Amino acid sequence: MAVFVALFLGVAGVAGALTATAESPEIAFENPEIDASQNETIEVGGQSYVVADISESENDAGQMVISGTLEREFTTQTSETWANGSTVSVDDREWRVEIDGENATEFTLVEVLDRQAILGADDDAENETVTLDDGEYVAVTDESGERTLVPADEYFPAPEERTHASGDTLEYDGQTVTVDEVTAGGAVLVWETTETETVEIAQESTVTIGDTDYAAHFPDASTLRMTTDVESYQAQVTEIERFNQYNSGLTRVLVLSVLSSIMLAGMAFIPSRY
């Protein structure tokens, strides 16, 4: 029995030595296309990106992982259609869109008067208009107390009108827009806006930017490396998985050998019945 105990201890010693001395392979990119720190500008997929963030956080398993974010700003064309007869807001005022004719090449913005505000600001006028069979009136009381009905078209100021044709520019919603097209149904306005594209990058992952595939790796919490040699990266990942399986097997051999030695040694002290 002592021979078996010695044998298991020997196996455990060899497994322990191999486990302790084995060097775990690590991801390493040879001549990566990207080797950058946070806030650096890089060229990826034919576009300029900024390494907006590289940070370390704890995942659900309690492990610390590194991730990063790439950002780029780009301009894109935005359009909006003002339908004929609709109301739009320009210069903090309301306007009605009017387009005449099937082959129109221009449209007119007609100011929508705030009649209630005008009446409220006039101490001599009643706050509501009066509608009779022959039209709409405003009741005005003069200094002598005499009440007079004034036709609404005469009382209220003429609304301002602004005409715009295809190719004209105007200020709308805090930016300069261009009249791209005018049809009987409405006017199409276009302008350029700035948008931000965000690319999230996880540790030891592959990401597609544009038409190019990249393998990404963070050697530390301040550096991002990316390579288009995805095959080499995947081969390294396979090697690491194989090493982990090998190391896990040695650990199990070590544990089983030690337990077997203890069990056999304990059996030697069990009194014999014969």
GROMACS .gro file of N, CA and C in nm, residues 16-151:
model
  408
   16GLY      N    1   0.151   1.899  -1.006
   16GLY     CA    2   0.167   2.030  -0.942
   16GLY      C    3   0.279   2.110  -1.003
   17ALA      N    4   0.390   2.043  -1.034
   17ALA     CA    5   0.504   2.113  -1.095
   17ALA      C    6   0.468   2.166  -1.233
   18LEU      N    7   0.399   2.083  -1.312
   18LEU     CA    8   0.360   2.128  -1.446
   18LEU      C    9   0.262   2.244  -1.439
   19THR      N   10   0.170   2.238  -1.342
   19THR     CA   11   0.073   2.346  -1.327
   19THR      C   12   0.140   2.476  -1.285
   20ALA      N   13   0.237   2.464  -1.194
   20ALA     CA   14   0.304   2.584  -1.141
   20ALA      C   15   0.396   2.648  -1.243
   21THR      N   16   0.459   2.567  -1.327
   21THR     CA   17   0.560   2.621  -1.419
   21THR      C   18   0.504   2.655  -1.557
   22ALA      N   19   0.382   2.610  -1.586
   22ALA     CA   20   0.325   2.636  -1.719
   22ALA      C   21   0.296   2.785  -1.735
   23GLU      N   22   0.336   2.842  -1.846
   23GLU     CA   23   0.312   2.984  -1.875
   23GLU      C   24   0.190   2.998  -1.964
   24SER      N   25   0.094   3.073  -1.915
   24SER     CA   26  -0.030   3.092  -1.991
   24SER      C   27  -0.004   3.181  -2.112
   25PRO      N   28  -0.044   3.137  -2.232
   25PRO     CA   29  -0.028   3.223  -2.350
   25PRO      C   30  -0.119   3.345  -2.341
   26GLU      N   31  -0.078   3.456  -2.401
   26GLU     CA   32  -0.155   3.579  -2.399
   26GLU      C   33  -0.176   3.630  -2.541
   27ILE      N   34  -0.282   3.709  -2.557
   27ILE     CA   35  -0.308   3.770  -2.687
   27ILE      C   36  -0.200   3.874  -2.716
   28ALA      N   37  -0.140   3.865  -2.833
   28ALA     CA   38  -0.038   3.962  -2.873
   28ALA      C   39  -0.051   3.986  -3.023
   29PHE      N   40  -0.064   4.114  -3.062
   29PHE     CA   41  -0.075   4.149  -3.204
   29PHE      C   42   0.062   4.191  -3.256
   30GLU      N   43   0.102   4.131  -3.367
   30GLU     CA   44   0.227   4.170  -3.430
   30GLU      C   45   0.199   4.278  -3.534
   31ASN      N   46   0.260   4.395  -3.514
   31ASN     CA   47   0.240   4.510  -3.603
   31ASN      C   48   0.091   4.543  -3.622
   32PRO      N   49   0.020   4.573  -3.513
   32PRO     CA   50  -0.123   4.606  -3.525
   32PRO      C   51  -0.142   4.737  -3.601
   33GLU      N   52  -0.252   4.746  -3.677
   33GLU     CA   53  -0.281   4.869  -3.749
   33GLU      C   54  -0.315   4.984  -3.654
   34ILE      N   55  -0.373   4.950  -3.539
   34ILE     CA   56  -0.411   5.052  -3.441
   34ILE      C   57  -0.341   5.022  -3.308
   35ASP      N   58  -0.273   5.122  -3.255
   35ASP     CA   59  -0.211   5.115  -3.123
   35ASP      C   60  -0.227   5.254  -3.062
   36ALA      N   61  -0.336   5.274  -2.987
   36ALA     CA   62  -0.372   5.409  -2.946
   36ALA      C   63  -0.415   5.415  -2.801
   37SER      N   64  -0.410   5.536  -2.747
   37SER     CA   65  -0.456   5.564  -2.611
   37SER      C   66  -0.583   5.648  -2.618
   38GLN      N   67  -0.643   5.670  -2.503
   38GLN     CA   68  -0.768   5.747  -2.498
   38GLN      C   69  -0.745   5.889  -2.551
   39ASN      N   70  -0.845   5.939  -2.624
   39ASN     CA   71  -0.848   6.073  -2.685
   39ASN      C   72  -0.762   6.086  -2.810
   40GLU      N   73  -0.695   5.979  -2.852
   40GLU     CA   74  -0.620   5.983  -2.977
   40GLU      C   75  -0.714   5.966  -3.096
   41THR      N   76  -0.677   6.026  -3.210
   41THR     CA   77  -0.753   6.011  -3.334
   41THR      C   78  -0.687   5.902  -3.418
   42ILE      N   79  -0.769   5.810  -3.468
   42ILE     CA   80  -0.717   5.697  -3.545
   42ILE      C   81  -0.794   5.685  -3.676
   43GLU      N   82  -0.733   5.618  -3.774
   43GLU     CA   83  -0.798   5.590  -3.901
   43GLU      C   84  -0.845   5.445  -3.901
   44VAL      N   85  -0.975   5.425  -3.909
   44VAL     CA   86  -1.032   5.290  -3.907
   44VAL      C   87  -1.136   5.280  -4.018
   45GLY      N   88  -1.122   5.180  -4.104
   45GLY     CA   89  -1.220   5.160  -4.210
   45GLY      C   90  -1.234   5.280  -4.301
   46GLY      N   91  -1.125   5.355  -4.320
   46GLY     CA   92  -1.129   5.471  -4.408
   46GLY      C   93  -1.190   5.594  -4.345
   47GLN      N   94  -1.220   5.591  -4.215
   47GLN     CA   95  -1.279   5.705  -4.145
   47GLN      C   96  -1.195   5.741  -4.023
   48SER      N   97  -1.205   5.866  -3.981
   48SER     CA   98  -1.133   5.912  -3.862
   48SER      C   99  -1.221   5.896  -3.739
   49TYR      N  100  -1.169   5.826  -3.639
   49TYR     CA  101  -1.240   5.806  -3.513
   49TYR      C  102  -1.154   5.858  -3.398
   50VAL      N  103  -1.220   5.894  -3.290
   50VAL     CA  104  -1.152   5.931  -3.167
   50VAL      C  105  -1.173   5.819  -3.066
   51VAL      N  106  -1.065   5.778  -2.999
   51VAL     CA  107  -1.078   5.681  -2.890
   51VAL      C  108  -1.137   5.757  -2.772
   52ALA      N  109  -1.269   5.756  -2.764
   52ALA     CA  110  -1.339   5.840  -2.667
   52ALA      C  111  -1.327   5.789  -2.524
   53ASP      N  112  -1.311   5.657  -2.509
   53ASP     CA  113  -1.307   5.604  -2.372
   53ASP      C  114  -1.239   5.467  -2.370
   54ILE      N  115  -1.156   5.447  -2.268
   54ILE     CA  116  -1.102   5.316  -2.233
   54ILE      C  117  -1.118   5.304  -2.082
   55SER      N  118  -1.195   5.207  -2.037
   55SER     CA  119  -1.223   5.198  -1.894
   55SER      C  120  -1.229   5.053  -1.849
   56GLU      N  121  -1.211   5.035  -1.720
   56GLU     CA  122  -1.213   4.902  -1.659
   56GLU      C  123  -1.332   4.894  -1.565
   57SER      N  124  -1.407   4.785  -1.573
   57SER     CA  125  -1.525   4.768  -1.488
   57SER      C  126  -1.540   4.623  -1.447
   58GLU      N  127  -1.626   4.599  -1.351
   58GLU     CA  128  -1.648   4.464  -1.300
   58GLU      C  129  -1.770   4.404  -1.368
   59ASN      N  130  -1.756   4.281  -1.421
   59ASN     CA  131  -1.869   4.216  -1.486
   59ASN      C  132  -1.952   4.139  -1.385
   60ASP      N  133  -2.055   4.068  -1.433
   60ASP     CA  134  -2.146   3.996  -1.345
   60ASP      C  135  -2.077   3.884  -1.267
   61ALA      N  136  -1.966   3.834  -1.322
   61ALA     CA  137  -1.893   3.726  -1.255
   61ALA      C  138  -1.791   3.778  -1.155
   62GLY      N  139  -1.788   3.911  -1.137
   62GLY     CA  140  -1.694   3.969  -1.042
   62GLY      C  141  -1.555   3.989  -1.099
   63GLN      N  142  -1.538   3.971  -1.230
   63GLN     CA  143  -1.408   3.987  -1.294
   63GLN      C  144  -1.394   4.129  -1.348
   64MET      N  145  -1.273   4.181  -1.345
   64MET     CA  146  -1.246   4.313  -1.401
   64MET      C  147  -1.220   4.300  -1.551
   65VAL      N  148  -1.295   4.373  -1.630
   65VAL     CA  149  -1.281   4.367  -1.776
   65VAL      C  150  -1.261   4.509  -1.829
   66ILE      N  151  -1.191   4.517  -1.942
   66ILE     CA  152  -1.162   4.646  -2.005
   66ILE      C  153  -1.246   4.657  -2.132
   67SER      N  154  -1.300   4.774  -2.156
   67SER     CA  155  -1.376   4.799  -2.279
   67SER      C  156  -1.345   4.941  -2.326
   68GLY      N  157  -1.383   4.969  -2.449
   68GLY     CA  158  -1.354   5.101  -2.505
   68GLY      C  159  -1.464   5.148  -2.599
   69THR      N  160  -1.456   5.275  -2.636
   69THR     CA  161  -1.555   5.335  -2.725
   69THR      C  162  -1.484   5.421  -2.829
   70LEU      N  163  -1.522   5.401  -2.956
   70LEU     CA  164  -1.476   5.487  -3.064
   70LEU      C  165  -1.591   5.577  -3.107
   71GLU      N  166  -1.560   5.701  -3.141
   71GLU     CA  167  -1.663   5.794  -3.186
   71GLU      C  168  -1.613   5.872  -3.307
   72ARG      N  169  -1.705   5.903  -3.396
   72ARG     CA  170  -1.674   5.993  -3.507
   72ARG      C  171  -1.796   6.078  -3.538
   73GLU      N  172  -1.772   6.202  -3.573
   73GLU     CA  173  -1.880   6.292  -3.612
   73GLU      C  174  -1.885   6.299  -3.765
   74PHE      N  175  -2.007   6.303  -3.819
   74PHE     CA  176  -2.023   6.312  -3.963
   74PHE      C  177  -2.147   6.394  -3.994
   75THR      N  178  -2.149   6.451  -4.113
   75THR     CA  179  -2.263   6.532  -4.155
   75THR      C  180  -2.355   6.449  -4.242
   76THR      N  181  -2.483   6.472  -4.227
   76THR     CA  182  -2.583   6.402  -4.307
   76THR      C  183  -2.692   6.500  -4.345
   77GLN      N  184  -2.758   6.475  -4.456
   77GLN     CA  185  -2.862   6.565  -4.502
   77GLN      C  186  -2.997   6.525  -4.443
   78THR      N  187  -3.065   6.624  -4.386
   78THR     CA  188  -3.197   6.604  -4.328
   78THR      C  189  -3.298   6.684  -4.410
   79SER      N  190  -3.417   6.631  -4.423
   79SER     CA  191  -3.520   6.701  -4.501
   79SER      C  192  -3.651   6.706  -4.424
   80GLU      N  193  -3.733   6.803  -4.460
   80GLU     CA  194  -3.865   6.818  -4.400
   80GLU      C  195  -3.958   6.876  -4.506
   81THR      N  196  -4.080   6.826  -4.511
   81THR     CA  197  -4.177   6.873  -4.610
   81THR      C  198  -4.284   6.958  -4.541
   82TRP      N  199  -4.304   7.077  -4.595
   82TRP     CA  200  -4.412   7.164  -4.547
   82TRP      C  201  -4.530   7.146  -4.642
   83ALA      N  202  -4.633   7.079  -4.596
   83ALA     CA  203  -4.749   7.052  -4.681
   83ALA      C  204  -4.826   7.181  -4.708
   84ASN      N  205  -4.884   7.187  -4.827
   84ASN     CA  206  -4.967   7.302  -4.864
   84ASN      C  207  -5.084   7.313  -4.767
   85GLY      N  208  -5.100   7.432  -4.706
   85GLY     CA  209  -5.207   7.456  -4.611
   85GLY      C  210  -5.170   7.427  -4.467
   86SER      N  211  -5.051   7.374  -4.443
   86SER     CA  212  -5.010   7.344  -4.306
   86SER      C  213  -4.957   7.469  -4.238
   87THR      N  214  -4.938   7.459  -4.106
   87THR     CA  215  -4.886   7.571  -4.028
   87THR      C  216  -4.748   7.534  -3.975
   88VAL      N  217  -4.652   7.626  -3.991
   88VAL     CA  218  -4.516   7.603  -3.945
   88VAL      C  219  -4.473   7.719  -3.857
   89SER      N  220  -4.370   7.695  -3.775
   89SER     CA  221  -4.319   7.798  -3.684
   89SER      C  222  -4.184   7.846  -3.736
   90VAL      N  223  -4.176   7.976  -3.768
   90VAL     CA  224  -4.053   8.038  -3.816
   90VAL      C  225  -4.037   8.171  -3.743
   91ASP      N  226  -3.916   8.195  -3.691
   91ASP     CA  227  -3.888   8.320  -3.618
   91ASP      C  228  -3.985   8.341  -3.503
   92ASP      N  229  -4.018   8.232  -3.434
   92ASP     CA  230  -4.107   8.238  -3.317
   92ASP      C  231  -4.247   8.287  -3.352
   93ARG      N  232  -4.285   8.274  -3.478
   93ARG     CA  233  -4.420   8.309  -3.520
   93ARG      C  234  -4.478   8.195  -3.603
   94GLU      N  235  -4.612   8.191  -3.608
   94GLU     CA  236  -4.680   8.088  -3.684
   94GLU      C  237  -4.712   8.139  -3.825
   95TRP      N  238  -4.690   8.050  -3.924
   95TRP     CA  239  -4.713   8.085  -4.064
   95TRP      C  240  -4.791   7.973  -4.132
   96ARG      N  241  -4.875   8.012  -4.227
   96ARG     CA  242  -4.950   7.915  -4.307
   96ARG      C  243  -4.882   7.903  -4.443
   97VAL      N  244  -4.861   7.778  -4.486
   97VAL     CA  245  -4.795   7.752  -4.614
   97VAL      C  246  -4.901   7.755  -4.725
   98GLU      N  247  -4.878   7.840  -4.825
   98GLU     CA  248  -4.972   7.851  -4.937
   98GLU      C  249  -4.896   7.831  -5.068
   99ILE      N  250  -4.947   7.738  -5.150
   99ILE     CA  251  -4.887   7.708  -5.281
   99ILE      C  252  -4.998   7.715  -5.385
  100ASP      N  253  -4.977   7.795  -5.488
  100ASP     CA  254  -5.078   7.813  -5.593
  100ASP      C  255  -5.034   7.743  -5.721
  101GLY      N  256  -5.125   7.664  -5.779
  101GLY     CA  257  -5.100   7.604  -5.910
  101GLY      C  258  -5.034   7.468  -5.903
  102GLU      N  259  -5.063   7.386  -6.004
  102GLU     CA  260  -5.007   7.252  -6.011
  102GLU      C  261  -4.859   7.253  -6.044
  103ASN      N  262  -4.813   7.355  -6.116
  103ASN     CA  263  -4.673   7.362  -6.157
  103ASN      C  264  -4.597   7.469  -6.079
  104ALA      N  265  -4.633   7.485  -5.954
  104ALA     CA  266  -4.572   7.591  -5.873
  104ALA      C  267  -4.424   7.566  -5.852
  105THR      N  268  -4.348   7.675  -5.851
  105THR     CA  269  -4.204   7.668  -5.823
  105THR      C  270  -4.168   7.749  -5.698
  106GLU      N  271  -4.270   7.806  -5.633
  106GLU     CA  272  -4.247   7.883  -5.512
  106GLU      C  273  -4.366   7.866  -5.418
  107PHE      N  274  -4.345   7.902  -5.293
  107PHE     CA  275  -4.453   7.897  -5.195
  107PHE      C  276  -4.449   8.025  -5.113
  108THR      N  277  -4.559   8.053  -5.046
  108THR     CA  278  -4.569   8.175  -4.966
  108THR      C  279  -4.602   8.139  -4.822
  109LEU      N  280  -4.529   8.200  -4.730
  109LEU     CA  281  -4.560   8.189  -4.588
  109LEU      C  282  -4.646   8.309  -4.550
  110VAL      N  283  -4.767   8.281  -4.505
  110VAL     CA  284  -4.859   8.386  -4.465
  110VAL      C  285  -4.869   8.384  -4.313
  111GLU      N  286  -4.838   8.496  -4.251
  111GLU     CA  287  -4.838   8.504  -4.105
  111GLU      C  288  -4.977   8.474  -4.049
  112VAL      N  289  -4.980   8.387  -3.948
  112VAL     CA  290  -5.105   8.357  -3.878
  112VAL      C  291  -5.112   8.451  -3.758
  113LEU      N  292  -5.200   8.551  -3.768
  113LEU     CA  293  -5.209   8.652  -3.661
  113LEU      C  294  -5.268   8.592  -3.534
  114ASP      N  295  -5.212   8.632  -3.422
  114ASP     CA  296  -5.266   8.592  -3.293
  114ASP      C  297  -5.373   8.694  -3.255
  115ARG      N  298  -5.492   8.673  -3.308
  115ARG     CA  299  -5.598   8.771  -3.289
  115ARG      C  300  -5.634   8.789  -3.142
  116GLN      N  301  -5.631   8.681  -3.066
  116GLN     CA  302  -5.667   8.689  -2.925
  116GLN      C  303  -5.569   8.779  -2.851
  117ALA      N  304  -5.440   8.769  -2.884
  117ALA     CA  305  -5.340   8.853  -2.818
  117ALA      C  306  -5.358   8.999  -2.857
  118ILE      N  307  -5.393   9.024  -2.985
  118ILE     CA  308  -5.413   9.163  -3.030
  118ILE      C  309  -5.533   9.224  -2.958
  119LEU      N  310  -5.641   9.149  -2.948
  119LEU     CA  311  -5.760   9.199  -2.879
  119LEU      C  312  -5.731   9.221  -2.730
  120GLY      N  313  -5.655   9.130  -2.671
  120GLY     CA  314  -5.626   9.143  -2.528
  120GLY      C  315  -5.539   9.264  -2.497
  121ALA      N  316  -5.459   9.307  -2.595
  121ALA     CA  317  -5.371   9.422  -2.573
  121ALA      C  318  -5.442   9.555  -2.597
  122ASP      N  319  -5.563   9.551  -2.651
  122ASP     CA  320  -5.640   9.673  -2.680
  122ASP      C  321  -5.748   9.690  -2.574
  123ASP      N  322  -5.730   9.791  -2.487
  123ASP     CA  323  -5.827   9.813  -2.379
  123ASP      C  324  -5.963   9.857  -2.430
  124ASP      N  325  -5.968   9.911  -2.552
  124ASP     CA  326  -6.095   9.961  -2.605
  124ASP      C  327  -6.174   9.854  -2.679
  125ALA      N  328  -6.110   9.740  -2.707
  125ALA     CA  329  -6.178   9.635  -2.784
  125ALA      C  330  -6.223   9.522  -2.693
  126GLU      N  331  -6.336   9.462  -2.732
  126GLU     CA  332  -6.382   9.345  -2.660
  126GLU      C  333  -6.293   9.226  -2.695
  127ASN      N  334  -6.285   9.130  -2.604
  127ASN     CA  335  -6.191   9.018  -2.622
  127ASN      C  336  -6.237   8.914  -2.724
  128GLU      N  337  -6.361   8.924  -2.769
  128GLU     CA  338  -6.413   8.830  -2.868
  128GLU      C  339  -6.468   8.906  -2.987
  129THR      N  340  -6.447   8.851  -3.106
  129THR     CA  341  -6.505   8.914  -3.225
  129THR      C  342  -6.655   8.885  -3.230
  130VAL      N  343  -6.724   8.965  -3.310
  130VAL     CA  344  -6.869   8.950  -3.325
  130VAL      C  345  -6.897   8.905  -3.468
  131THR      N  346  -6.971   8.797  -3.482
  131THR     CA  347  -7.003   8.745  -3.615
  131THR      C  348  -7.149   8.775  -3.648
  132LEU      N  349  -7.168   8.849  -3.757
  132LEU     CA  350  -7.302   8.882  -3.806
  132LEU      C  351  -7.323   8.816  -3.942
  133ASP      N  352  -7.442   8.836  -3.997
  133ASP     CA  353  -7.472   8.773  -4.126
  133ASP      C  354  -7.380   8.823  -4.237
  134ASP      N  355  -7.334   8.947  -4.226
  134ASP     CA  356  -7.253   9.003  -4.334
  134ASP      C  357  -7.103   8.999  -4.304
  135GLY      N  358  -7.063   8.930  -4.198
  135GLY     CA  359  -6.920   8.917  -4.174
  135GLY      C  360  -6.881   8.921  -4.027
  136GLU      N  361  -6.749   8.932  -4.004
  136GLU     CA  362  -6.693   8.930  -3.869
  136GLU      C  363  -6.650   9.070  -3.831
  137TYR      N  364  -6.679   9.108  -3.704
  137TYR     CA  365  -6.650   9.244  -3.658
  137TYR      C  366  -6.580   9.240  -3.522
  138VAL      N  367  -6.516   9.356  -3.492
  138VAL     CA  368  -6.457   9.377  -3.361
  138VAL      C  369  -6.532   9.492  -3.295
  139ALA      N  370  -6.580   9.469  -3.174
  139ALA     CA  371  -6.653   9.573  -3.101
  139ALA      C  372  -6.553   9.661  -3.027
  140VAL      N  373  -6.553   9.793  -3.063
  140VAL     CA  374  -6.461   9.889  -3.004
  140VAL      C  375  -6.542   9.999  -2.936
  141THR      N  376  -6.504  10.033  -2.814
  141THR     CA  377  -6.571  10.140  -2.739
  141THR      C  378  -6.478  10.260  -2.731
  142ASP      N  379  -6.527  10.379  -2.778
  142ASP     CA  380  -6.441  10.497  -2.778
  142ASP      C  381  -6.447  10.567  -2.643
  143GLU      N  382  -6.380  10.684  -2.634
  143GLU     CA  383  -6.370  10.756  -2.506
  143GLU      C  384  -6.506  10.802  -2.455
  144SER      N  385  -6.599  10.825  -2.546
  144SER     CA  386  -6.733  10.871  -2.504
  144SER      C  387  -6.821  10.756  -2.461
  145GLY      N  388  -6.770  10.633  -2.475
  145GLY     CA  389  -6.848  10.518  -2.436
  145GLY      C  390  -6.933  10.461  -2.547
  146GLU      N  391  -6.916  10.514  -2.667
  146GLU     CA  392  -6.995  10.465  -2.780
  146GLU      C  393  -6.931  10.338  -2.835
  147ARG      N  394  -7.012  10.236  -2.855
  147ARG     CA  395  -6.965  10.106  -2.905
  147ARG      C  396  -6.980  10.102  -3.056
  148THR      N  397  -6.870  10.068  -3.124
  148THR     CA  398  -6.869  10.064  -3.270
  148THR      C  399  -6.820   9.929  -3.318
  149LEU      N  400  -6.884   9.877  -3.422
  149LEU     CA  401  -6.840   9.751  -3.482
  149LEU      C  402  -6.750   9.782  -3.601
  150VAL      N  403  -6.626   9.735  -3.591
  150VAL     CA  404  -6.527   9.757  -3.696
  150VAL      C  405  -6.504   9.625  -3.769
  151PRO      N  406  -6.514   9.623  -3.904
  151PRO     CA  407  -6.487   9.498  -3.976
  151PRO      C  408  -6.351   9.440  -3.936
   0.00000   0.00000   0.00000
